[in-house]
Amino acid sequence: MDAIDISSDDSDLREIDNYTDESPLRDSATSRILPSWATDSRPTQKVSSPTRPTYLNGGSSNYHSNRSMNPPTITDDSGPSSSRAIRDVNFEYSSGNDGRKHFLQQTLKRALPTSLQPLDIPGSQNRQSHERSYQSAWASSSRGNHNELVLYENKGSRVLPPSLMHRKATSGVQYTSVNDPLHYPGTAEERAAAADERLIFQAALQDLNQPKVEARLPEGLLSVSLLRHQRIALAWMLQKETGSVHCSGGILADDQGLGKTISMIALVQMQRSAQDKSKAKDLDAIKAEALNLDDDDENGVPASQETNQCGEIDGVEVITDARTSIKGFRRRRPAAGTLVVCPASVLRQWARELDEKVTDDAHLSVLIYHGGSRTKKPAELAKYDVVLTTYAIVTNEVPKQALVEEDDDDQKNGERFGISSDFSSSKKRKKPLLSKRGKKGRKGFDADDFDPNCGTLAKVSWFRVILDEAQTIKNHRTQVARACCSLRAKRRWCLSGTPIQNAIDELFSYFRFLRYDPYAEYKSFCSQIKFPIAINSINGYKKLQAILRAIMLRRTKGTVIDGEPIINLPPKTIQLKKVAFSSEERAFYNKLEAESRSQFKAYAAAGTVKQNYANILLMLLRLRQACDHPKLVKRESYNSVGRASSEMAKKLPKEMVENLLKQLETSLVTCSVCDDVPEDAVVTMCGHVFCNQCVSDYLTGEDNTCPTPGCREQLGPEAVYSKAALKKCVTGDVNGDPSSLSEFDEKSIMENEYSSSKIRTAIEILESCCKSKDTYLESDVLVQCNGDSSNLGESDSELQSNGPIKAIVFSQWTGMLNLVERALNQSGFRYERLDGTMSLAARDRAVKEFNTNPEVTVMLMSLKAGNLGLNMVAASHVILLDLWWNPTTEDQAIDRAHRIGQTRAVTVSRLTVKDTVEDRIIALQEDKRNMVASAFGEDQSGGTASRLTVEDLRYLFNL
Ligand SMILES: Nc1ncnc2c1ncn2[C@@H]1O[C@H](COP(=O)(O)OP(=O)(O)OP(=O)(O)O)[C@@H](O)[C@H]1O
């Protein structure tokens, strides 16, 4: 009956879908992620999926994979994943044909992300075809042969059948030559014509048979040689910047650690060297190029085509509109070089790469635009070849592009495609906060120039903008995405090893940033990409692959060119390690789950699931945390905010402190940075609640604004308060929350020295593979090490040259990292730590120390702060203490170690506890992985894009 309670309130669930990208209730996970009362009580039936990783019963053997070369086989100590059971219970539930059919339809709807849900419109053609699918699924299931068909339908919008997924390895990059009829810089009209999908079709057609092309960088520009796939990337990028009709730039989506940074540096160098050469030859040409820098993509109309006449007095342009004769003034934006926008944690790494990988002779001038003392002068920014900054600063300084009116668009499209309003997003979006700012008023007169809120970054015209870890803008509604879109630039790049994490919709944000017409408009994106997938997933995904091919280059670590892997990295072994709870932990977990269950039932019965969204997330958070350590559930107060904050709290009026405390204790909201329930919650002076890590990570400069959409409050570290700091002001009590579970006999597991099963397992793994200072190179430790397959056969001399064996331990929660620290101290490990609450300098120091000090063998990292960009090849073991909602975040974390420069086999241990919410998270991850594979046309092993035939393309583009 429990499942009925949940599924019967469809409207609630669909509404919840709108909340957040990362949130567990967002998509197909809805029923699966919910605690097991929603699913586990019903009979299960085994099905097999050709696309799912194979689970080996009871085995402890590992799989070795370059993720793409060999299909990942996840070892699972406990036998078949319960995810299967979770998926299958859906078919077994209701009784009677109509009831079952209805239930099946509801289940199918929920099994797909909102963006891909099947259509359900009475009388529509689409509906009829879906009816037929359902009927055939149903007929098949009635014949007792339903597993395959129903499973296919269940996952139908996500997975291409094997015949379409596995084809020949790509023979390298396709490249449009200069003979390409589309290879021309393009006037505004011509660029506007790109809105016609036929051009995309032609480009895709060209791509079918073009040979791979490598670019050769002139000697003396880089201090290292480019690898072959990087030379191919360079050729491709040069062509995209200068010869693409769609947009000047694209998405470099190579796997993590394949050298996207160096490829971009090569591009900057190549273009600069070409410019230097042509400068010598033709100064006029350069002048024209420099002038064109101002003709950014705001409206795609070069200055030469505007009907204005410009004069210039002291850097201020005098503009006369020829049609109206109205005179105006426009401050000419200085033409600047390349802007790199990246997460704060990799800012210094970019600077290091630009310094180390470029020769002294070809030195690039680099400015790190960060911190409170950063320049306010646009002309200063324009002096540098490369300016490095963070997403937070772009968000602060650049007026946001208007929100897309997607509801209207969805609705219109819905009507056009015969889709019910249920399918369309029904949540009304907020009106744009700053939409007017970025807009031009009278033609040629730009309001931004005189806008006091418009920061220095927005006052220059960039030649090129590179968004590193571009998945940061995946949600196009966020301030960060809208600010990045507003940056003025001639050439635009997105770098990401994981461009799709949760839904196809994420691509829209990149297309918008890139000005990839016609898909940069939400309406076209829906009609040309989303809806075709919803209507016919196989063809829809194939079309998407063709669309992506025109602007995206993606190679994985297993991609093969001319029969050779693009890179020879040591293998990576991923082990799903099922940890068993102790009896006390199990009792604690079961009690917590029972409480959550009855609470959820109450919400469902009252029809208030939607209203209690944050509460439900909180229940899930507690269950997830209980898998790590019961103490986390107690919400121990870490008191981790700085002294400045505690001092400031003491100075605040008592009433204000009480209000802030009340806000912190009673407001059930998600952290607007990570979209999860706040961990180690803190409240800002403006009354907004965040995870301490998230807000600290965000406020890395000195004049930062609150990350809450619409709040412009300036915040510093002294304006962020923990509960402990506030409580101390009010009552003198510094203890954290009394647990709601206090009546439970939990004494033993709450004692300080109690080490949870997960922590014990992690320490065992570390002890078996890493050496401490004293035992390094001692033979008995070598024997121990050799127990681990990844380091088999490493001789003393190899060990000496490769350095000591090290490990990174990831958790989402700083509280868990605290607990692991205790255990590491007890076991005598030397470790470093990196989390979002640390300053950038402290993080940099920690990474350096871990990479270079042989005595430091363990790095404790927060998944939120440390999963992106960092090079940590000193580690050959990775332990993931808990699971994240989407698998790409974990992939990113793992690839800190598995990347160019790694000399050892890499072993990854993902720790999960059997028969808990973590089983359902694994199922959710699988679905997301399959969806991404379908979008990229990659097989399960991630390697190759299926080749589209001319006929395929014709069909896909309806020509
Ligand atoms: N051609 C090369 N020669 C020497 N070192 C290289 C080369 N290419 C890349 N590397 C090194 O490989 C490591 C990974 O490269 P990089 O950080 O650019 O990868 P990435 O694709 O940007 O990864 P991520 O997506 O994780 O940010 C870096 O230490 C880089 O210096």
mmCIF file of C-alpha atoms and ligand atoms in Angstrom, residues 224-227 230 254-262 349 353 357 468-469 496-497 868-871 892 895-896 899-901, ligand 1:
data_model
loop_
_atom_site.group_PDB
_atom_site.id
_atom_site.type_symbol
_atom_site.label_atom_id
_atom_site.label_comp_id
_atom_site.label_asym_id
_atom_site.label_seq_id
_atom_site.Cartn_x
_atom_site.Cartn_y
_atom_site.Cartn_z
ATOM 1 C CA VAL A 224 55.870 20.245 -23.834
ATOM 2 C CA SER A 225 54.781 18.478 -27.005
ATOM 3 C CA LEU A 226 51.119 18.107 -27.661
ATOM 4 C CA LEU A 227 49.786 14.572 -27.765
ATOM 5 C CA GLN A 230 45.487 17.371 -28.487
ATOM 6 C CA ASP A 254 37.201 15.292 -23.478
ATOM 7 C CA ASP A 255 37.304 13.067 -20.436
ATOM 8 C CA GLN A 256 38.812 14.456 -17.267
ATOM 9 C CA GLY A 257 42.576 14.468 -17.325
ATOM 10 C CA LEU A 258 43.101 14.255 -21.093
ATOM 11 C CA GLY A 259 44.607 17.725 -21.195
ATOM 12 C CA LYS A 260 41.845 20.166 -22.092
ATOM 13 C CA THR A 261 43.762 22.921 -20.334
ATOM 14 C CA ILE A 262 46.858 22.474 -22.430
ATOM 15 C CA GLN A 349 46.324 25.449 -11.182
ATOM 16 C CA GLU A 353 49.810 25.475 -16.233
ATOM 17 C CA LYS A 357 53.622 24.733 -20.133
ATOM 18 C CA ASP A 468 36.334 25.659 -17.535
ATOM 19 C CA GLU A 469 34.240 23.033 -15.758
ATOM 20 C CA SER A 496 33.820 19.911 -19.432
ATOM 21 C CA GLY A 497 34.472 16.210 -19.117
ATOM 22 C CA LEU A 868 36.934 19.381 -10.052
ATOM 23 C CA GLY A 869 40.038 20.203 -11.984
ATOM 24 C CA LEU A 870 42.771 19.312 -9.523
ATOM 25 C CA ASN A 871 45.759 17.224 -10.547
ATOM 26 C CA GLN A 892 35.181 13.757 -11.750
ATOM 27 C CA ASP A 895 39.793 11.320 -12.251
ATOM 28 C CA ARG A 896 41.797 13.588 -9.966
ATOM 29 C CA ARG A 899 44.811 11.293 -15.542
ATOM 30 C CA ILE A 900 47.882 12.088 -17.575
ATOM 31 C CA GLY A 901 50.877 11.763 -15.305
HETATM 32 N N1 LIG B 1 50.982 17.146 -23.767
HETATM 33 C C1 LIG B 1 51.202 17.106 -22.465
HETATM 34 N N2 LIG B 1 52.457 17.003 -21.981
HETATM 35 C C2 LIG B 1 52.692 16.959 -20.652
HETATM 36 N N3 LIG B 1 51.742 16.997 -19.713
HETATM 37 C C3 LIG B 1 50.475 17.096 -20.122
HETATM 38 C C4 LIG B 1 50.137 17.161 -21.519
HETATM 39 N N4 LIG B 1 48.820 17.259 -21.623
HETATM 40 C C5 LIG B 1 48.328 17.263 -20.376
HETATM 41 N N5 LIG B 1 49.324 17.158 -19.476
HETATM 42 C C6 LIG B 1 49.165 17.109 -18.012
HETATM 43 O O1 LIG B 1 48.113 16.210 -17.725
HETATM 44 C C7 LIG B 1 47.394 16.646 -16.569
HETATM 45 C C8 LIG B 1 45.902 16.726 -16.911
HETATM 46 O O2 LIG B 1 45.674 17.762 -17.826
HETATM 47 P P1 LIG B 1 44.483 18.809 -17.638
HETATM 48 O O3 LIG B 1 44.420 19.293 -16.244
HETATM 49 O O4 LIG B 1 44.601 19.795 -18.720
HETATM 50 O O5 LIG B 1 43.258 17.870 -17.929
HETATM 51 P P2 LIG B 1 41.747 18.277 -18.118
HETATM 52 O O6 LIG B 1 41.253 17.555 -19.312
HETATM 53 O O7 LIG B 1 41.588 19.749 -18.087
HETATM 54 O O8 LIG B 1 41.119 17.628 -16.820
HETATM 55 P P3 LIG B 1 39.846 18.095 -15.924
HETATM 56 O O9 LIG B 1 38.637 17.867 -16.764
HETATM 57 O O10 LIG B 1 39.920 17.189 -14.764
HETATM 58 O O11 LIG B 1 40.079 19.522 -15.567
HETATM 59 C C9 LIG B 1 47.993 17.985 -16.186
HETATM 60 O O12 LIG B 1 48.899 17.774 -15.134
HETATM 61 C C10 LIG B 1 48.727 18.424 -17.425
HETATM 62 O O13 LIG B 1 49.843 19.226 -17.126
#
